[in-house]
Structures are given as C-alpha cells and as structure tokens.
Coordinates of N, CA and C in Angstrom, one line a residue:
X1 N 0.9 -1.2 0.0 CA 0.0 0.0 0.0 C 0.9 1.2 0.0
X2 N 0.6 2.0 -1.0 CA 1.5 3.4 -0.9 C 1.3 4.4 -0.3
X3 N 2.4 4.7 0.3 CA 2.4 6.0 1.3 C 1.8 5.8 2.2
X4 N 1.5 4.6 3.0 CA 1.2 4.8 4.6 C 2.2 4.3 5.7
X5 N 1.7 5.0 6.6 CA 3.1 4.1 7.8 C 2.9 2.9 8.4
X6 N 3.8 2.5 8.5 CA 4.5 1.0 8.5 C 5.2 0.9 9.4
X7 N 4.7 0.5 10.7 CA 5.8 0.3 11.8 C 5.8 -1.2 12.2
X8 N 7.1 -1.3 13.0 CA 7.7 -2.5 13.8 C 8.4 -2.2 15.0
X9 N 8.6 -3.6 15.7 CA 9.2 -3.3 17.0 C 9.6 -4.6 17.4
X10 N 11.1 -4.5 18.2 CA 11.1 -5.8 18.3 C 12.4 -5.8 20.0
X11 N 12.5 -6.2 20.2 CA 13.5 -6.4 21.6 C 14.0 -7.7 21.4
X12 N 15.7 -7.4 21.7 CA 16.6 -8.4 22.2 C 17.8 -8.5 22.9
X13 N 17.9 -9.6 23.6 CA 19.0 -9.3 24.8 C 20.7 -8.9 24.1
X14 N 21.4 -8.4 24.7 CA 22.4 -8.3 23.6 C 23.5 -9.4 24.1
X15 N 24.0 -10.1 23.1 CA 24.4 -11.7 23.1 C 26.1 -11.4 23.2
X16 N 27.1 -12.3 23.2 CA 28.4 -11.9 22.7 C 28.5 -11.9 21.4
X17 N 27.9 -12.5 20.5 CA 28.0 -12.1 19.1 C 27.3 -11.3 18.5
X18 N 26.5 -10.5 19.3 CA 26.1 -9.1 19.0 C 27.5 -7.7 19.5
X19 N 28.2 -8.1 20.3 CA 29.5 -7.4 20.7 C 30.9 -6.8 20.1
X20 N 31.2 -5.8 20.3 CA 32.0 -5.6 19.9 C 33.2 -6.1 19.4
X21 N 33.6 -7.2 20.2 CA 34.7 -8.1 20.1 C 35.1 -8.7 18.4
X22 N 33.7 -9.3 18.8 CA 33.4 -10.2 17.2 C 33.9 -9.4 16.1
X23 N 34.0 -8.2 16.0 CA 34.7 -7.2 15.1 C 36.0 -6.9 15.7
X24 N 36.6 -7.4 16.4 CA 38.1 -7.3 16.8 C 38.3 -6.3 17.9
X25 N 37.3 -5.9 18.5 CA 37.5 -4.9 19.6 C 37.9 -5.8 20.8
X26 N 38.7 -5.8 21.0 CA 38.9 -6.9 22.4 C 39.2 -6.6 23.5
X27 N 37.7 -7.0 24.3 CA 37.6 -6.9 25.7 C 36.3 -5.6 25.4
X28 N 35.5 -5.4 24.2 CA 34.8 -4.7 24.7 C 33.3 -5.6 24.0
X29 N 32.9 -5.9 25.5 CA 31.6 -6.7 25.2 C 30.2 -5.6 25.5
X30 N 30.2 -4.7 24.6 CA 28.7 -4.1 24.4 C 28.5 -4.1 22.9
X31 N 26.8 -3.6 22.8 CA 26.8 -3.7 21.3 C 27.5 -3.2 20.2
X32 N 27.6 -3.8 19.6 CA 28.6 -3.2 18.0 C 27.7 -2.4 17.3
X33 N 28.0 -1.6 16.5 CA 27.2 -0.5 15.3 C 26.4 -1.6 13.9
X34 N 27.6 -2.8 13.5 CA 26.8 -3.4 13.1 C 25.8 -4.7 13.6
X35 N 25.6 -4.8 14.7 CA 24.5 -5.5 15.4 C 23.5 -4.7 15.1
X36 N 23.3 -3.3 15.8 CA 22.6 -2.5 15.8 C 21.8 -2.2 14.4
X37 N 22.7 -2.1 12.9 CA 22.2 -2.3 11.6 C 21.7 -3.8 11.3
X38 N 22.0 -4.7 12.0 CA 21.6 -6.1 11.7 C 20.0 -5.8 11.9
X39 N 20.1 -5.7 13.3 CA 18.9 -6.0 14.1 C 17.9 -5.0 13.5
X40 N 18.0 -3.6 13.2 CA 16.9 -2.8 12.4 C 16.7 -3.2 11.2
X41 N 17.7 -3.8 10.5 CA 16.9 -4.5 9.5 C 16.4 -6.2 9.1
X42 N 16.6 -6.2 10.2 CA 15.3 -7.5 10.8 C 14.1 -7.2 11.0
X43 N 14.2 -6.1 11.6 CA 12.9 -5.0 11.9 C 12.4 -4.6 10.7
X44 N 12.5 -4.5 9.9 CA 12.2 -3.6 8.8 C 11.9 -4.9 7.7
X45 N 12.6 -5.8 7.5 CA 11.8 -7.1 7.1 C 11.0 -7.4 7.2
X46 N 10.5 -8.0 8.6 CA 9.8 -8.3 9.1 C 8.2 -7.4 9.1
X47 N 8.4 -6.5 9.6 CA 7.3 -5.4 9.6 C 6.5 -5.2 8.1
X48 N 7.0 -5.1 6.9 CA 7.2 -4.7 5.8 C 6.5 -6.3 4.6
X49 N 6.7 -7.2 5.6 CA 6.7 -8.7 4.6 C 5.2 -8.7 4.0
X50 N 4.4 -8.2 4.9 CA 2.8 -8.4 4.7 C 2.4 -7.7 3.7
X51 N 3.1 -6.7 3.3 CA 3.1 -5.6 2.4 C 3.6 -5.5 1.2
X52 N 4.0 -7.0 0.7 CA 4.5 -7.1 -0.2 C 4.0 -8.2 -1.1
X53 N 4.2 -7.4 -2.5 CA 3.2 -9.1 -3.4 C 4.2 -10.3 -3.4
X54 N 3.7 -11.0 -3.9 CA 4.2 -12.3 -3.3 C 5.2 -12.5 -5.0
X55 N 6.5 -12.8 -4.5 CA 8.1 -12.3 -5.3 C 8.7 -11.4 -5.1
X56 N 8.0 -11.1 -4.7 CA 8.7 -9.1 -4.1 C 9.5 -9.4 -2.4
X57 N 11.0 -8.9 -2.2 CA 11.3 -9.1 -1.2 C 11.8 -6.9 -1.3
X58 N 12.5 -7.2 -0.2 CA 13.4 -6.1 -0.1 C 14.6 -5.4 0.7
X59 N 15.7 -5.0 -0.2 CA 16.5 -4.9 0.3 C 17.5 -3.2 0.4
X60 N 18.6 -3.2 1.9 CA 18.7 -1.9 2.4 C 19.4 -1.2 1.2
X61 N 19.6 0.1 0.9 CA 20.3 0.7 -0.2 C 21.0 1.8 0.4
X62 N 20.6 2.2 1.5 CA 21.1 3.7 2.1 C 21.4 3.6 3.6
X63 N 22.1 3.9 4.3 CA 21.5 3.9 5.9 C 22.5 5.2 6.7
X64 N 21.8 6.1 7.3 CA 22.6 6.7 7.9 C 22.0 6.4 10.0
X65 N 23.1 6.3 10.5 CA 23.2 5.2 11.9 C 24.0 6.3 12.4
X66 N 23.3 6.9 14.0 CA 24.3 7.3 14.8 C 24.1 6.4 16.1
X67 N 25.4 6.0 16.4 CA 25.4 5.3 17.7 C 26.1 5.8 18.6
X68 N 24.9 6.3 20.1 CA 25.0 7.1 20.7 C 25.3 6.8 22.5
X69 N 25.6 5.9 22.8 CA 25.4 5.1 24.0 C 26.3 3.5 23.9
X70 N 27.2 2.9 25.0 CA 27.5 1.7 24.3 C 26.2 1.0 25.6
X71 N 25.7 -0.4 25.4 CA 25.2 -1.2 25.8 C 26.2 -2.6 26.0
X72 N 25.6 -2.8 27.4 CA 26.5 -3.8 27.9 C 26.3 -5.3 27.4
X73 N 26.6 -6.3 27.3 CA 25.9 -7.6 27.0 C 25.1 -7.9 28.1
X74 N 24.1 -8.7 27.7 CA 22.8 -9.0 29.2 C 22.0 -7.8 28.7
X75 N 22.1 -6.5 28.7 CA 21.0 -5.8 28.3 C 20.1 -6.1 27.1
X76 N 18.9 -5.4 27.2 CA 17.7 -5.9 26.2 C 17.6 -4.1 26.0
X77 N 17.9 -4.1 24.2 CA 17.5 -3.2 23.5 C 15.8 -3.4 22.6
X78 N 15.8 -2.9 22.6 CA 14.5 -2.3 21.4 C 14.4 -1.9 20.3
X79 N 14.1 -2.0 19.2 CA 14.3 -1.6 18.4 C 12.8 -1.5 17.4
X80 N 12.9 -0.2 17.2 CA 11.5 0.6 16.6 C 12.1 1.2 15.5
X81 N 11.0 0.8 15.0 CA 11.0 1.6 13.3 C 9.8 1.6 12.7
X82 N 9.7 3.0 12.1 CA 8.6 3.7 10.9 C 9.2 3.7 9.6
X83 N 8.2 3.2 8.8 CA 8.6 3.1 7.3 C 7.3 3.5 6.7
X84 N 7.9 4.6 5.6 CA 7.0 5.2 4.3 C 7.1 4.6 3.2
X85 N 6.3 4.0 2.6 CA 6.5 3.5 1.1 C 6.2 4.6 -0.2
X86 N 7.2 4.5 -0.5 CA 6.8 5.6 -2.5 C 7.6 4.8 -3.2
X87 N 6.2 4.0 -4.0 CA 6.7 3.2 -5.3 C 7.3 2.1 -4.4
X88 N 8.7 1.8 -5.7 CA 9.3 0.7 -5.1 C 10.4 1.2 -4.1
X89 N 10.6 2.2 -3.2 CA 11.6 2.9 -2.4 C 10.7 2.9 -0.6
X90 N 11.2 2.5 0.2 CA 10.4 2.9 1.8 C 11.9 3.4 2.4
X91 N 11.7 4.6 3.0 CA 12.1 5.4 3.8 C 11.5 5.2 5.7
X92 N 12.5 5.0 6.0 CA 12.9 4.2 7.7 C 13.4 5.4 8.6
X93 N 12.9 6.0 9.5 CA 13.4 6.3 10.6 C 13.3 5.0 11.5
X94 N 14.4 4.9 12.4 CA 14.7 4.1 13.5 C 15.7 4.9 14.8
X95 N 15.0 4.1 15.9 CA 15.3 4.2 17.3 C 15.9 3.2 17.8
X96 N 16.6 2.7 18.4 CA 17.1 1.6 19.3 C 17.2 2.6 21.0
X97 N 16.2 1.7 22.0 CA 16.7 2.1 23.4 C 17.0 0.9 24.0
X98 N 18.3 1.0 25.2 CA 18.6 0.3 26.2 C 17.1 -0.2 27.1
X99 N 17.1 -0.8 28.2 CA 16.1 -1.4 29.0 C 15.8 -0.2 30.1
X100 N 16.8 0.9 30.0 CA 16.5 2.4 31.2 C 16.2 3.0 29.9
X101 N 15.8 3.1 28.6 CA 15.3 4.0 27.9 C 16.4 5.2 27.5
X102 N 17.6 4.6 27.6 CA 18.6 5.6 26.9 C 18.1 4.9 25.2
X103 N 18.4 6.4 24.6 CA 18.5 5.8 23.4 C 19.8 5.8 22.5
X104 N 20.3 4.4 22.6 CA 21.4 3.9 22.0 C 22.2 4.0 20.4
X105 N 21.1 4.3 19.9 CA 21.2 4.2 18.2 C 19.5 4.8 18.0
X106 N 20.3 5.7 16.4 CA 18.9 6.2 15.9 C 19.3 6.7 14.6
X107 N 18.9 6.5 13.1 CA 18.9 7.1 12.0 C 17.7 6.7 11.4
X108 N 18.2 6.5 9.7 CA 17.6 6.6 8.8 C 18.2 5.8 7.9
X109 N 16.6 5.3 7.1 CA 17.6 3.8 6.3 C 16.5 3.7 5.1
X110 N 17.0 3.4 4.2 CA 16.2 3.8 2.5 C 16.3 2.0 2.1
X111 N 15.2 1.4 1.7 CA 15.0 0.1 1.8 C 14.4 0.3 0.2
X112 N 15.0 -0.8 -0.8 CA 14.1 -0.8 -2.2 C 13.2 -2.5 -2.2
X113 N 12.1 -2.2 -3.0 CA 11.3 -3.5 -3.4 C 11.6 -4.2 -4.4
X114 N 12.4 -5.4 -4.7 CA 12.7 -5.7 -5.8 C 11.7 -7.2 -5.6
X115 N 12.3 -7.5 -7.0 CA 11.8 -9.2 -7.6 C 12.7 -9.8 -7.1
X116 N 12.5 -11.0 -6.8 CA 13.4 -12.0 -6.1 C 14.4 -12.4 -6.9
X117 N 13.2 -13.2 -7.9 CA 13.9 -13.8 -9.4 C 15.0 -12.9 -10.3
X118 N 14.2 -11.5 -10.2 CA 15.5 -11.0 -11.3 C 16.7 -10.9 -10.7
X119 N 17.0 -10.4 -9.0 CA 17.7 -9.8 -8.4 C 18.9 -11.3 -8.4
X120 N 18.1 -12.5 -7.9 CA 19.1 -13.8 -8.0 C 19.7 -13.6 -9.4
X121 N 19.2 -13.8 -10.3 CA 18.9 -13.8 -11.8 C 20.4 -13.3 -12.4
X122 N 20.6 -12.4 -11.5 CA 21.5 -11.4 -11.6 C 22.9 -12.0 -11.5
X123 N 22.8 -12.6 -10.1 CA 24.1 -13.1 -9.8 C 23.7 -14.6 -10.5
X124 N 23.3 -15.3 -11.1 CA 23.1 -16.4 -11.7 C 22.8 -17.4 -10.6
X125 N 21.7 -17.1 -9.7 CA 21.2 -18.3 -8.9 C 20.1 -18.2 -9.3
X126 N 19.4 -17.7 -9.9 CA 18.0 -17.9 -10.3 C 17.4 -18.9 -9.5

C-alpha cells in the first residue's frame, strides 16, 4: 500500500556475538554499530513482509546510523522503526533504546522493493 506508515518493533538481549569483540574490539563486550544495523533490519523485514506481493522481497540501499550510548551484553534493547512507502523505495526512521530507555542508536535507512527472481537472476542463482 502506498504512502502509509508501517511500523515494527522488536526487543533483544544483547548476546556476545552481538558485541564488539566479534569485530576485533577486544575486551569490549557491548553492542557493535553493526548488530545494531543487523537487528533494524530484521525489523524492517519483518514489519514490511505483509506488504509485499508475493516475489517481491526487499532490500537496504542507504542507511545513515548514529550510535549514541554503548550497551553492555545481558541488556535488552529495542528496536522501533517507521517506514513510508513511495513506489518501489520505503524510507525508515529508527530508534534503538537500552532497557533504562537511553536511546542507544537512531537514523535513517532507504529500503528498495525488488523481484526475487530477477535480483538472483543477476548473480546467476536464479
């Protein structure tokens, strides 16, 4: 459906392989910047699936991410997101808060609607 809002929400504990380490930071077990892009676009998947004709998936093309807070492992973030659809393009504000309601992470992320088949097609997995 075009042009209405489209939200999601989702919470999860943050793991060791959500952590910094796993990207070579060593000894620092809070969340990483790319966990944080993992997890909102899980969000944004997910939220978005119902809303798509059936072949149609979609994927991120843009994202601007400030990460503003580190989170420790054991904590439970959140992560919320609103998406506008125009055409084949949806436009994403997102929030991530800690479990005290800091907010940890927050941008903006530009998601396109493609065909499955042509996009495989592409790289020859059809």
């Amino acid at each position: 459906m075009e042009g209405h809002t489209i939200e999601g929400r989702d919470s999860r504990v943050v793991e060791e392989d959500d952590c910094a380490v796993r990207w070579g930071n060593e000894g620092l077990y809070v969340l990483s910047t790319p966990a944080i892009l993992g997890g909102m676009e899980r969000v944004c998947v997910a939220a978005i699936a119902a809303e798509l004709e059936p072949g149609e998936m979609t994927v991120g093309v843009d994202v601007h991410l400030e990460h503003l807070a580190p989170t420790p492992m054991g904590d439970t973030v959140t992560y919320d997101v609103v998406m506008k659809r125009h055409g084949r393009g949806i436009d994403v504000d997102f929030t991530v808060t800690d479990a005290g309601g800091v907010v940890v992470s927050r941008g903006t992320h530009r998601r396109a609607v493609i065909d499955k088949q042509r996009f495989l097609g592409k790289l020859g997995r059809a």
